[in-house]
Short mmCIF file of C-alpha atoms and ligand atoms in Angstrom, two decimals:
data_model
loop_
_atom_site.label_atom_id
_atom_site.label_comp_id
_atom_site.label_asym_id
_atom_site.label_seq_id
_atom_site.Cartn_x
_atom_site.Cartn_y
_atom_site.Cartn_z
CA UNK A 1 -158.07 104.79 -178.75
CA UNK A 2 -158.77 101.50 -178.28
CA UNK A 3 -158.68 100.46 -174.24
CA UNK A 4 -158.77 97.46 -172.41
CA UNK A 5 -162.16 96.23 -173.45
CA UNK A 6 -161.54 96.87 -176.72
CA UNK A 7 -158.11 95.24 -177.03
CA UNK A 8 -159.43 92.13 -174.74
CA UNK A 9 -161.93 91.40 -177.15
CA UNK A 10 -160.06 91.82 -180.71
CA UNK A 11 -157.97 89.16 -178.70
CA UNK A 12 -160.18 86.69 -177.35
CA UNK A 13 -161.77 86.99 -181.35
CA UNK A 14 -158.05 86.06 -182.85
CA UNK A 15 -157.07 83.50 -180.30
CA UNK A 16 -159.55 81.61 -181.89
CA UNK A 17 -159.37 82.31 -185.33
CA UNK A 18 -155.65 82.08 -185.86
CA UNK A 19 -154.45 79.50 -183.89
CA UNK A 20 -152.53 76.76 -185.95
CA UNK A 21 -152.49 79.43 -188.52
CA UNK A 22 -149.40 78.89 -191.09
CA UNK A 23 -148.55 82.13 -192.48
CA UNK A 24 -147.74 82.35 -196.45
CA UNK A 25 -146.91 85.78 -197.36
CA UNK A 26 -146.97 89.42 -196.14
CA UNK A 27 -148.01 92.55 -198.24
CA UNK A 28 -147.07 95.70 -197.13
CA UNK A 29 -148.60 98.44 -198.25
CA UNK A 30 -147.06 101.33 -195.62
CA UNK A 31 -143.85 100.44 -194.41
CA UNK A 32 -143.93 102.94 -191.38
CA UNK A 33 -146.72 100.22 -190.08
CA UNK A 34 -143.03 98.10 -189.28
CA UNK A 35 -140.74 100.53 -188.23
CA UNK A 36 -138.05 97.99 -187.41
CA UNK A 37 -137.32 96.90 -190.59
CA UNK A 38 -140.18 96.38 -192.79
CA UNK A 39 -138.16 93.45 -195.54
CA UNK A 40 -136.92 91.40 -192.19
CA UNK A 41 -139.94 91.24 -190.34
CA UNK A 42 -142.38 90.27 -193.23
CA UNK A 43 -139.25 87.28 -194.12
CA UNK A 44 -139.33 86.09 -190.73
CA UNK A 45 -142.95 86.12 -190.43
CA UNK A 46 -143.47 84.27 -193.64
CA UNK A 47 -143.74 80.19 -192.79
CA UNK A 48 -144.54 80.90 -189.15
CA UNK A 49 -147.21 78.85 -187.67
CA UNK A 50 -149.12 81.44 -184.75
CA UNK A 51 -149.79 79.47 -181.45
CA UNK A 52 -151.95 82.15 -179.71
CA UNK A 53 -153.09 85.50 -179.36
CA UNK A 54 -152.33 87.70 -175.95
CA UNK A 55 -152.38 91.03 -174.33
CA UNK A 56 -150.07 93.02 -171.98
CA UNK A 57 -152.03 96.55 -171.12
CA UNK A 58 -153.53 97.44 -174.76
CA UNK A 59 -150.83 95.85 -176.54
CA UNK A 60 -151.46 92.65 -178.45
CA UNK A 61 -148.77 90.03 -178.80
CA UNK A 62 -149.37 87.16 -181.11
CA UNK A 63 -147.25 84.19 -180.37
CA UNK A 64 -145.37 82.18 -183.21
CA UNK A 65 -143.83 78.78 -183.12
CA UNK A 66 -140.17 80.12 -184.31
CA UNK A 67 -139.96 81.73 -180.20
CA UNK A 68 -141.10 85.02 -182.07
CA UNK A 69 -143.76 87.16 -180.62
CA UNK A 70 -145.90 89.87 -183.23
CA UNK A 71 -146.42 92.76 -180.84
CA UNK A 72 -149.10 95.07 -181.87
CA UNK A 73 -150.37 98.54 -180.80
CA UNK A 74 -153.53 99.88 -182.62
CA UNK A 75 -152.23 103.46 -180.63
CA UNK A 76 -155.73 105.75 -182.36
CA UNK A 77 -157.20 104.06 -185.40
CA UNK A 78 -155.92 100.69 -185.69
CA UNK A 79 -157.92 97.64 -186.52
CA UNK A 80 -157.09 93.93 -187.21
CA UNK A 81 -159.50 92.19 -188.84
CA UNK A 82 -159.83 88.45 -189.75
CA UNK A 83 -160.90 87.74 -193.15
CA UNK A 84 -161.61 84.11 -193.92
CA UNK A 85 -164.47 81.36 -195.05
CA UNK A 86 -165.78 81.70 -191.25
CA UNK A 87 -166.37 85.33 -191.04
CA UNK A 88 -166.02 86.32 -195.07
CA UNK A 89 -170.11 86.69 -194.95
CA UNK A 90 -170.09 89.54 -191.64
CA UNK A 91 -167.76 91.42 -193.51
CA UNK A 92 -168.88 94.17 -195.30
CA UNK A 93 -166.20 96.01 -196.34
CA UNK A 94 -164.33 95.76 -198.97
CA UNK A 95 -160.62 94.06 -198.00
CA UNK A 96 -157.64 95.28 -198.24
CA UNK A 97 -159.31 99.08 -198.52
CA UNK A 98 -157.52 102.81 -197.79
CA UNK A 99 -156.23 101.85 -194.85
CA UNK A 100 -154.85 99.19 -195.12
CA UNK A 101 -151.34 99.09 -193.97
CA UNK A 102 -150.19 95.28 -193.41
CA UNK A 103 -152.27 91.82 -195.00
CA UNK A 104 -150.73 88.98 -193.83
CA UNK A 105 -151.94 85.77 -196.18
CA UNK A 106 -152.19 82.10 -194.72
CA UNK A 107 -151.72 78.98 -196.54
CA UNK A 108 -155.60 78.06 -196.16
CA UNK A 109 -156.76 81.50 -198.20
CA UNK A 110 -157.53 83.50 -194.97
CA UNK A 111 -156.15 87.00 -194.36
CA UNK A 112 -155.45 89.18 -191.13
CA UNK A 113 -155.61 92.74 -192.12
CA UNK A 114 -153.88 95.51 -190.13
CA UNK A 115 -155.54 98.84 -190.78
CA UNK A 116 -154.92 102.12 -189.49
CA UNK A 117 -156.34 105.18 -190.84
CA UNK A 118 -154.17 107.86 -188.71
CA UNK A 119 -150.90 105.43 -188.84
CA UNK A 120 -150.10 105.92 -185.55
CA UNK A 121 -149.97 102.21 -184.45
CA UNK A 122 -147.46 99.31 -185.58
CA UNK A 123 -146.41 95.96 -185.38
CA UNK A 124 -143.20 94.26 -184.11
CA UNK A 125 -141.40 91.40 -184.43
CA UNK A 126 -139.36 90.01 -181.48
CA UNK A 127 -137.63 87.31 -179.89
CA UNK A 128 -139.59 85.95 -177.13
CA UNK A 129 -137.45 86.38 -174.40
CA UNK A 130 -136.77 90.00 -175.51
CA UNK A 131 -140.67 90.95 -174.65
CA UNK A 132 -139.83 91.70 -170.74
CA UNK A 133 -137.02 93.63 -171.54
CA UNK A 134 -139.37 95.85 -173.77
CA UNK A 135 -139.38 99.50 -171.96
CA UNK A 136 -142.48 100.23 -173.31
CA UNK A 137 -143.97 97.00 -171.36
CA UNK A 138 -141.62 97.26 -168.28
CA UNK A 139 -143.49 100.39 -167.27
CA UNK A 140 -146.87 98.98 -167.70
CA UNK A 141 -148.58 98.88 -163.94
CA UNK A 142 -150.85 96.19 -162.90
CA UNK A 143 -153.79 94.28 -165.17
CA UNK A 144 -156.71 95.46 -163.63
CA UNK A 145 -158.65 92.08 -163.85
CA UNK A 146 -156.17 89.96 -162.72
CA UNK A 147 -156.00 88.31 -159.20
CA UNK A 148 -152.98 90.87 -157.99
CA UNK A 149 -155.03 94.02 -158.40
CA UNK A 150 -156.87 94.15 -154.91
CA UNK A 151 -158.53 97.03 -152.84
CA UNK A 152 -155.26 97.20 -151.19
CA UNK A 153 -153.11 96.97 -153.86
CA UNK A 154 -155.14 100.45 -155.36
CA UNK A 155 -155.08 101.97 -152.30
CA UNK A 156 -151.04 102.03 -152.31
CA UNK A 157 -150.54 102.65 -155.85
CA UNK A 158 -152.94 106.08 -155.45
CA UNK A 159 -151.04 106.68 -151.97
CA UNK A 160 -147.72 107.22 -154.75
CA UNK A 161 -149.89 109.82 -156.53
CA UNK A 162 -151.16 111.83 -153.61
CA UNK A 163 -151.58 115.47 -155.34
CA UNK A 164 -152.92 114.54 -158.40
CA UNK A 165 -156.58 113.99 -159.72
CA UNK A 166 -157.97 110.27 -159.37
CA UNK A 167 -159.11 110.59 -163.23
CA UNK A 168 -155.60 111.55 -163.58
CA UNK A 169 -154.10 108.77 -161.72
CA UNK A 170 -156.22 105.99 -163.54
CA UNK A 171 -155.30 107.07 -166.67
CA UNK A 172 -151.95 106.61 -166.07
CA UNK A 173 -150.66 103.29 -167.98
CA UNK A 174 -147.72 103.61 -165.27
CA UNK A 175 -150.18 102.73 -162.35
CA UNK A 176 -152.81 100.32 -164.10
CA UNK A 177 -153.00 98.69 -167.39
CA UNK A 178 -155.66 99.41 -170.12
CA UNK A 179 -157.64 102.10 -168.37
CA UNK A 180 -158.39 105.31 -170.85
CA UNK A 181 -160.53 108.14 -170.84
CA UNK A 182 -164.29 106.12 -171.08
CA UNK A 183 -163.58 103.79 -168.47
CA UNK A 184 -161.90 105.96 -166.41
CA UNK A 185 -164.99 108.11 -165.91
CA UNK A 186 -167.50 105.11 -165.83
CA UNK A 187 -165.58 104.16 -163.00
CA UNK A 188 -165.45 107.38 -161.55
CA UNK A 189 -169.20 107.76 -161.65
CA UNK A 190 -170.18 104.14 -160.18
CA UNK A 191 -167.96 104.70 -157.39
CA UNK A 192 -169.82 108.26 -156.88
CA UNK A 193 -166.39 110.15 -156.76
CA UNK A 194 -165.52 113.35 -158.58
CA UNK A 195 -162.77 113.17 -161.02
CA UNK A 196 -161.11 116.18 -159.44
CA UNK A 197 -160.42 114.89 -156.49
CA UNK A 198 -157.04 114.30 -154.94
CA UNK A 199 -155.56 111.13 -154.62
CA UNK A 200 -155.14 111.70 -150.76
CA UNK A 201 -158.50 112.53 -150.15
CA UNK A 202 -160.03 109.23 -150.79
CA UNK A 203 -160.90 107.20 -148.01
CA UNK A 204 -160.47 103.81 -147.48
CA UNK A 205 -163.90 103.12 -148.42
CA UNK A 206 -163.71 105.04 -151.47
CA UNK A 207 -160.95 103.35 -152.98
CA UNK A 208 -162.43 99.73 -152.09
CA UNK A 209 -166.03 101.14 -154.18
CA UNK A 210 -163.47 102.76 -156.93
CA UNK A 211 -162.00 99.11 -156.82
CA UNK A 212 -165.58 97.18 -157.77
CA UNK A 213 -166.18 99.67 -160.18
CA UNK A 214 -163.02 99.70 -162.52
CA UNK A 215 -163.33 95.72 -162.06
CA UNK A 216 -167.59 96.20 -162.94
CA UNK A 217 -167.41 98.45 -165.92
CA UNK A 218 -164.29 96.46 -167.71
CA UNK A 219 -166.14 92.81 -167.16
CA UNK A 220 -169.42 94.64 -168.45
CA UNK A 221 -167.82 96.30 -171.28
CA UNK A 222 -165.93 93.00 -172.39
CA UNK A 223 -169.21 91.23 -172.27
CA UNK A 224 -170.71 93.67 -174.80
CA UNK A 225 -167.96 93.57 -176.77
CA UNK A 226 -165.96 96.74 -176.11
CA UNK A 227 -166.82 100.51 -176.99
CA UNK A 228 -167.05 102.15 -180.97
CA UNK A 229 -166.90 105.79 -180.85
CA UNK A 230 -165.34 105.64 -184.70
CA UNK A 231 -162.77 103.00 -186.04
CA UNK A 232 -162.88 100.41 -183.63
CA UNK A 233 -163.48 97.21 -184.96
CA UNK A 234 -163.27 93.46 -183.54
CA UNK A 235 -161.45 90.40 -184.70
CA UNK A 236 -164.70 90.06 -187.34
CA UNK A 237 -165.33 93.82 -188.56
CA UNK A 238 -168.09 94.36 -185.53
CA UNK A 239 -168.43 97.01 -183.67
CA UNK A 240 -169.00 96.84 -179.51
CA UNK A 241 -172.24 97.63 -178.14
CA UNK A 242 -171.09 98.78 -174.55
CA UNK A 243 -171.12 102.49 -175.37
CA UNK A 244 -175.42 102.29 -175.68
CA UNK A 245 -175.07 101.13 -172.26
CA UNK A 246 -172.63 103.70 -171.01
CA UNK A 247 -173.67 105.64 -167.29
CA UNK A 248 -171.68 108.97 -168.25
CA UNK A 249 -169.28 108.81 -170.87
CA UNK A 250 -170.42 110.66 -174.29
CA UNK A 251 -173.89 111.53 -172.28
CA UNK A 252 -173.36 115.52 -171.98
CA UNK A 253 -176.78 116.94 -171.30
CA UNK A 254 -178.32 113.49 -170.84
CA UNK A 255 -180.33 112.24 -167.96
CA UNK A 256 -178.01 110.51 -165.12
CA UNK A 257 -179.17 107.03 -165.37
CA UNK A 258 -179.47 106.92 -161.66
CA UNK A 259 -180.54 110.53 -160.57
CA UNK A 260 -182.01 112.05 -163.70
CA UNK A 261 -179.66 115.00 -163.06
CA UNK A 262 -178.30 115.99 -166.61
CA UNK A 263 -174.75 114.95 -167.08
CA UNK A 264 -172.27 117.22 -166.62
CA UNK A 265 -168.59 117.40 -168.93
CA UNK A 266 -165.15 118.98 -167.70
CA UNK A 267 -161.76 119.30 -168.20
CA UNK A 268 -159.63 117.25 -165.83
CA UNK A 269 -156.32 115.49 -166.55
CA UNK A 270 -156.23 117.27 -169.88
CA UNK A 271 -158.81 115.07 -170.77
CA UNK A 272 -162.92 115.60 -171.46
CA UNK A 273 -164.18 114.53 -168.33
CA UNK A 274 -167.97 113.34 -168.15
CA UNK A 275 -169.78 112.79 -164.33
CA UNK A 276 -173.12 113.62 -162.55
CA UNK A 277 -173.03 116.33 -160.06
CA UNK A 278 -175.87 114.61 -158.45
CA UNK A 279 -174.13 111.42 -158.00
CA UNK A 280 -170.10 112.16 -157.78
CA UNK A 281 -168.26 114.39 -155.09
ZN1 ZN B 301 -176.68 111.16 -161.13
#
């Protein structure tokens, strides 16, 4: 699933692509891809101009001028990928394919393509003012790399999760915004603690180190343009480089960039868990 990285950079890609965009038509080829009412929300999307792409958490809300919002979730396997005379000659394959669920046609020729092999993930059309009242957004905790999510501010929202793991606590979308299973244990690993660990076990200093690192490993990962294990994809068709670069995550058996201690994998949180018994307790 895509994560913050991921989503950060499909966005900064469209903000720039589709801006000004007018759109012309929408072909739907899986009406499950808008489950609130497929005919309605390709009609009111049709002569729409966008004004910008956004995220909240890994959700992806793309503005309109008619005080609509497109709110997308790419949940497992979705992509959305930008076809027009800018990027036409990066991509290779061949638009719309087997998975593609949603093309939405501008008046210049150009084509954003939502695909989504597993069909998990969707797209909504709302009023803009009805976007904070959206549960599913309400309970999204703090962006990690904005100004309000301080050393402090972590150290009180673990404090609410005292008995449970720290892997489990990051991963929770209820306490910070964006963070999944890769980051989660890059973190982990650059602030040398052990995923296991209770929330009310971490010092002070720990959670100021966890702090740096969660802000570290998204900035880095965003630089090199997010993670591909399989179907992510940016705003172009590329794939992100970050997971060549990774400390732990998908390294079982691997030297520990930093000790040369083989790195370890687990089962915490429910999740596959990677870390360096040299370098985490
Ligand atoms: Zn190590």
């Amino acid at each position: 699933m895509p994560e913050l990285p991921e989503v950060e950079t499909i966005v900064r890609g469209l903000d720039g692509l589709l801006a000004a965009k007018v759109v012309a038509e929408v072909r739907v080829f899986y009406p499950g891809s808008f489950p609130d009412d497929p005919a309605l929300t390709a009609t009111r999307l049709t002569g729409a101009v966008i004004r910008r792409v956004d995220r909240r958490g890994k959700a992806i809300l793309i503005y309109l001028d008619n005080s609509r919002v497109l709110m997308v979730h790419l949940k497992m396997t979705g992509q959305l990928i930008y076809y027009g005379q800018e990027t036409a000659s990066r991509i290779s394959e061949l638009l719309p394919g087997r998975s593609t669920r949603i093309a939405i046609h501008f008046i210049d020729g150009s084509v954003l393509y939502f695909n989504d092999q597993r069909k998990f993930g969707w797209m909504k059309l709302l009023a803009e003012e009805e976007l904070t009242r959206q549960p599913f957004l309400q309970k999204l905790g703090v962006e990690p790399l904005s100004g309000a999510f301080t050393a402090g501010h972590l150290e009180k929202l673990l404090n609410r999760r005292k008995g449970s793991s720290v892997k489990a606590a990051l991963l929770d979308q209820s306490i910070i915004a964006g963070i999944g299973n890769i980051y989660a244990d890059e973190s982990l690993f650059l602030s040398g603690i052990d995923p296991d660990r209770r929330c009310r076990d971490l010092t002070s200093e720990e959670v100021k180190r966890l702090h740096r690192a969660i802000r570290r490993v998204l900035r880095e990962s965003i630089k090199m343009g997010g993670s591909t294990r399989r179907n992510y994809r940016n705003a172009i068709g590329q794939t992100g480089d970050y997971l060549t670069k990774a400390w732990v995550y998908g390294r079982t058996g691997e030297a520990c960039r930093k000790c040369g201690r083989p790195i370890m994998k687990k089962r915490t949180a429910g999740r596959g868990t990677h870390y360096c018994p040299g370098c985490q307790s």
